[in-house]
Amino acid sequence: MTLAQAEAVAAGTLRHARAAGAAPLAVAVLDPGGHVVVVKREDGAGILRVEIATAKAFGALGMGMSSREIAQRAERQPTFFASLAAVTGGRLAPAAGGVLVRDADGSLLGAVGASGDVSDVDEACVLAGIAAAGLV
């Protein structure tokens, strides 16, 4: 994930949020190693939104699936996911809004997380941001 790609994803995510009338969001774009490339927090976003957005993206990278899928699996395997939360030092948020990012060839570039509205809206904003950047 280049800085230019990460900036394009974050800008597209927030642009979609404003067009959709979403609550103020924070968006975090991480590289495949889980390092932050870009974080943006809109005016009015809650004080934990950056951490939650980062945790959604980090969880997606760690488990190799969207944070929506993680939430679904956590309902079926609560003991495993409680252990996973402990292992990651609480750096995992099992709620929709964290999405893996790939290039056109399917290579993993990183992950994006958003937080601020309900999880379904957060996820829709992230997906729009990824598409706006020409990524999948």
Backbone as numpy.savetxt, mean C-alpha at the origin, in Angstrom:
# Nx Ny Nz CAx CAy CAz Cx Cy Cz
12.00 -0.22 -8.50 11.14 0.96 -8.50 12.04 2.18 -8.50
11.97 2.91 -9.58 12.75 4.15 -9.62 12.01 5.23 -8.84
12.74 6.27 -8.51 12.11 7.40 -7.83 11.02 8.00 -8.71
11.29 8.12 -10.01 10.29 8.70 -10.93 9.03 7.82 -10.97
9.19 6.51 -11.00 8.03 5.62 -11.00 7.25 5.76 -9.68
7.98 5.77 -8.58 7.33 5.88 -7.26 6.58 7.21 -7.14
7.17 8.27 -7.62 6.50 9.58 -7.57 5.25 9.57 -8.44
5.33 8.93 -9.60 4.16 8.86 -10.49 3.04 8.04 -9.86
3.37 6.94 -9.21 2.36 6.11 -8.53 1.71 6.90 -7.39
2.52 7.55 -6.58 1.98 8.31 -5.45 1.09 9.46 -5.94
1.55 10.17 -6.95 0.76 11.29 -7.49 -0.56 10.78 -8.08
-0.50 9.67 -8.80 -1.72 9.11 -9.37 -2.69 8.62 -8.31
-2.16 8.07 -7.24 -3.00 7.62 -6.12 -3.74 8.80 -5.50
-3.02 9.86 -5.23 -3.66 11.02 -4.59 -4.58 11.77 -5.56
-4.22 11.79 -6.84 -5.09 12.43 -7.83 -6.43 11.69 -7.90
-6.37 10.37 -7.89 -7.61 9.58 -7.91 -8.40 9.82 -6.62
-7.72 9.90 -5.50 -8.40 10.14 -4.23 -9.17 11.46 -4.26
-8.56 12.51 -4.80 -9.24 13.81 -4.87 -10.43 13.73 -5.83
-10.26 13.06 -6.97 -11.35 12.95 -7.95 -12.52 12.13 -7.40
-12.21 11.17 -6.55 -13.24 10.30 -5.97 -13.85 10.86 -4.70
-13.31 11.95 -4.21 -13.83 12.54 -2.98 -13.46 11.75 -1.73
-12.36 11.04 -1.78 -11.90 10.25 -0.64 -11.45 11.16 0.50
-11.42 10.60 1.69 -10.84 11.31 2.84 -9.35 11.55 2.57
-8.73 12.52 3.25 -7.30 12.75 3.05 -6.49 11.47 3.30
-5.57 11.19 2.37 -4.81 9.93 2.42 -3.33 10.19 2.69
-2.69 9.12 3.11 -1.24 9.00 3.05 -0.96 7.85 2.11
0.11 7.96 1.34 0.51 6.89 0.42 2.00 6.64 0.60
2.36 5.36 0.64 3.76 4.95 0.79 4.12 4.01 -0.35
5.23 4.28 -1.00 5.72 3.43 -2.09 7.06 2.84 -1.64
7.13 1.51 -1.61 8.33 0.81 -1.15 8.99 0.06 -2.29
10.31 -0.11 -2.21 11.01 -0.93 -3.20 10.88 -2.41 -2.80
11.38 -3.34 -3.61 11.19 -4.77 -3.29 11.83 -5.20 -1.97
12.78 -4.44 -1.47 13.40 -4.75 -0.18 12.67 -4.16 1.00
11.56 -3.48 0.75 10.77 -2.90 1.83 11.23 -1.52 2.26
12.11 -0.92 1.49 12.60 0.43 1.82 11.67 1.48 1.21
11.44 2.53 1.96 10.57 3.61 1.48 11.27 4.36 0.34
10.53 4.52 -0.75 11.02 5.33 -1.87 10.33 6.70 -1.84
9.01 6.69 -1.67 8.24 7.93 -1.59 7.14 7.77 -0.54
6.94 8.78 0.26 5.79 8.87 1.16 5.19 10.26 1.01
3.88 10.29 0.85 3.17 11.56 0.81 1.98 11.47 1.76
1.74 12.57 2.45 0.63 12.66 3.39 -0.14 13.93 3.07
-1.41 13.77 2.69 -2.22 14.94 2.37 -2.54 15.73 3.63
-2.78 17.02 3.44 -3.24 17.85 4.54 -4.51 17.24 5.11
-4.57 17.12 6.41 -5.75 16.59 7.07 -5.73 15.09 7.30
-4.76 14.38 6.74 -4.67 12.93 6.98 -4.30 12.70 8.45
-4.87 11.65 9.04 -4.64 11.35 10.44 -3.18 11.06 10.76
-2.86 11.14 12.04 -1.46 11.04 12.46 -0.86 9.66 12.28
-1.66 8.61 12.17 -1.11 7.26 11.97 -1.16 6.80 10.52
-1.67 7.64 9.63 -1.89 7.19 8.24 -0.62 6.80 7.51
0.47 7.50 7.73 1.73 7.14 7.06 2.17 5.75 7.52
2.10 5.50 8.82 2.52 4.20 9.35 1.62 3.07 8.84
0.32 3.33 8.78 -0.60 2.30 8.30 -0.37 2.03 6.81
-0.22 3.08 6.03 0.03 2.91 4.58 1.32 2.12 4.36
2.34 2.45 5.11 3.62 1.74 4.99 3.46 0.27 5.40
2.70 0.01 6.45 2.49 -1.36 6.92 1.69 -2.18 5.91
0.74 -1.56 5.23 0.00 -2.29 4.19 0.95 -2.69 3.07
1.79 -1.78 2.62 2.74 -2.08 1.54 3.78 -3.10 2.01
4.29 -2.94 3.22 5.31 -3.85 3.75 4.75 -5.27 3.87
3.54 -5.39 4.35 2.91 -6.71 4.46 2.74 -7.37 3.11
2.33 -6.57 2.12 2.17 -7.12 0.76 3.50 -7.67 0.26
4.57 -6.93 0.48 5.89 -7.40 0.04 6.31 -8.66 0.81
6.09 -8.63 2.11 6.54 -9.75 2.95 5.82 -11.05 2.65
4.54 -10.95 2.31 3.75 -12.15 2.06 3.57 -12.45 0.58
3.98 -11.52 -0.30 3.86 -11.76 -1.73 2.42 -11.73 -2.23
1.59 -10.96 -1.57 0.17 -10.86 -1.96 -0.36 -9.52 -1.47
-1.52 -9.13 -1.99 -2.10 -7.85 -1.57 -2.48 -7.90 -0.09
-2.57 -6.74 0.50 -2.99 -6.71 1.91 -4.45 -7.11 2.06
-5.24 -7.01 0.98 -6.62 -7.54 1.02 -6.57 -9.07 1.20
-5.71 -9.73 0.42 -5.58 -11.19 0.56 -5.04 -11.55 1.94
-4.14 -10.76 2.46 -3.61 -11.01 3.80 -4.74 -10.94 4.82
-5.61 -9.92 4.70 -6.73 -9.78 5.63 -7.65 -11.00 5.57
-7.91 -11.48 4.36 -8.77 -12.66 4.20 -8.13 -13.89 4.84
-6.83 -14.06 4.63 -6.14 -15.20 5.23 -6.05 -15.06 6.75
-5.91 -13.84 7.23 -5.82 -13.62 8.68 -7.10 -14.04 9.38
-8.22 -13.90 8.70 -9.49 -14.34 9.30 -9.52 -15.85 9.47
-8.89 -16.56 8.52 -8.89 -18.03 8.57 -7.78 -18.59 9.43
-6.70 -17.83 9.60 -5.52 -18.31 10.33 -5.06 -17.26 11.35
-5.90 -16.94 12.34 -5.55 -15.84 13.25 -4.27 -16.09 14.06
-4.02 -17.32 14.44 -2.81 -17.60 15.23 -1.55 -17.33 14.42
-1.55 -17.78 13.16 -0.39 -17.54 12.29 -0.15 -16.05 12.12
-1.23 -15.29 11.86 -1.04 -13.87 11.60 -0.71 -13.09 12.86
-1.13 -13.56 14.02 -0.69 -12.93 15.27 0.81 -13.12 15.43
1.29 -14.32 15.08 2.73 -14.59 15.14 3.47 -13.74 14.11
2.89 -13.62 12.94 3.51 -12.83 11.88 3.64 -11.36 12.30
2.61 -10.84 12.94 2.66 -9.46 13.42 3.79 -9.29 14.42
3.97 -10.30 15.28 5.05 -10.23 16.27 6.41 -10.30 15.59
6.54 -11.20 14.63 7.81 -11.39 13.92 8.23 -10.11 13.19
7.25 -9.41 12.62 7.56 -8.20 11.86 7.61 -6.95 12.73
7.45 -7.12 14.02 7.47 -5.97 14.90 6.27 -5.06 14.70
5.15 -5.65 14.27 3.93 -4.88 14.05 3.92 -4.09 12.76
4.83 -4.42 11.86 4.95 -3.67 10.61 4.04 -4.20 9.51
2.93 -4.83 9.88 2.03 -5.45 8.92 0.61 -5.02 9.26
-0.13 -4.54 8.26 -1.52 -4.13 8.47 -2.42 -4.97 7.57
-3.15 -5.94 8.13 -3.99 -6.81 7.32 -5.32 -6.15 6.97
-5.28 -5.24 6.02 -6.48 -4.56 5.52 -6.21 -4.12 4.09
-7.23 -4.08 3.27 -7.05 -3.70 1.86 -6.43 -2.31 1.76
-5.62 -2.15 0.70 -4.95 -0.87 0.47 -3.46 -1.01 0.23
-2.94 -2.24 0.32 -1.54 -2.52 0.01 -1.48 -3.42 -1.20
-0.77 -3.00 -2.23 -0.78 -3.71 -3.51 0.65 -3.85 -4.03
0.98 -5.04 -4.53 2.27 -5.24 -5.18 2.30 -4.51 -6.51
3.48 -4.06 -6.92 3.65 -3.36 -8.20 4.64 -4.15 -9.05
4.25 -4.38 -10.28 5.10 -5.12 -11.22 5.24 -4.32 -12.51
6.30 -4.63 -13.27 6.43 -4.03 -14.59 5.68 -4.90 -15.59
5.71 -4.50 -16.85 4.96 -5.20 -17.89 5.42 -6.65 -18.05
6.68 -6.94 -17.67 7.21 -8.30 -17.77 6.90 -9.14 -16.54
6.26 -8.55 -15.55 5.90 -9.28 -14.35 6.95 -9.23 -13.25
8.01 -8.48 -13.46 9.04 -8.36 -12.43 8.53 -7.48 -11.29
8.77 -7.91 -10.07 8.34 -7.16 -8.90 9.17 -5.89 -8.76
8.48 -4.74 -8.67 9.15 -3.46 -8.50 9.04 -2.94 -7.08
8.02 -3.40 -6.35 7.80 -2.93 -4.99 6.34 -3.05 -4.61
5.89 -2.19 -3.72 4.49 -2.21 -3.29 4.08 -0.80 -2.88
2.77 -0.58 -2.93 2.19 0.70 -2.57 1.13 0.46 -1.51
1.08 1.32 -0.52 0.02 1.27 0.48 -0.60 2.64 0.64
-1.89 2.67 0.91 -2.58 3.92 1.18 -3.48 3.73 2.38
-3.69 4.83 3.10 -4.56 4.81 4.28 -5.17 6.19 4.48
-6.42 6.19 4.92 -7.09 7.45 5.21 -8.59 7.33 5.09
-9.04 6.56 4.12 -10.47 6.33 3.93 -10.73 4.89 4.34
-11.91 4.37 4.00 -12.14 2.94 4.25 -11.19 2.15 3.34
-10.89 0.93 3.74 -9.86 0.16 3.04 -10.17 -0.06 1.56
-11.43 -0.27 1.22 -11.77 -0.47 -0.19 -11.44 0.77 -1.03
-11.68 1.93 -0.49 -11.37 3.18 -1.20 -9.86 3.36 -1.28
-9.16 3.09 -0.19 -7.69 3.17 -0.20 -7.14 2.30 -1.33
-7.64 1.08 -1.43 -7.16 0.15 -2.45 -7.48 0.65 -3.86
-8.68 1.17 -4.06 -9.06 1.68 -5.38 -8.14 2.83 -5.80
-7.78 3.68 -4.86 -6.87 4.79 -5.16 -5.49 4.26 -5.55
-5.00 3.26 -4.82 -3.69 2.68 -5.13 -3.70 2.04 -6.52
-4.73 1.27 -6.81 -4.81 0.62 -8.13 -4.84 1.65 -9.24
-5.56 2.75 -9.04 -5.61 3.82 -10.04 -4.23 4.47 -10.19
-3.53 4.65 -9.09 -2.20 5.24 -9.15 -1.20 4.37 -9.89
-1.29 3.07 -9.64 -0.39 2.14 -10.34 -0.68 2.16 -11.84
-1.95 2.13 -12.20 -2.33 2.16 -13.62 -1.91 3.48 -14.27
-2.08 4.59 -13.56 -1.71 5.90 -14.11 -0.21 5.98 -14.39
0.58 5.23 -13.63 2.03 5.23 -13.83 2.45 4.24 -14.91
1.49 3.53 -15.50 1.80 2.58 -16.57 2.38 1.28 -16.05
2.09 0.97 -14.78 2.60 -0.26 -14.18 1.42 -1.19 -13.89
1.71 -2.39 -13.44 0.64 -3.36 -13.14 0.78 -3.93 -11.75
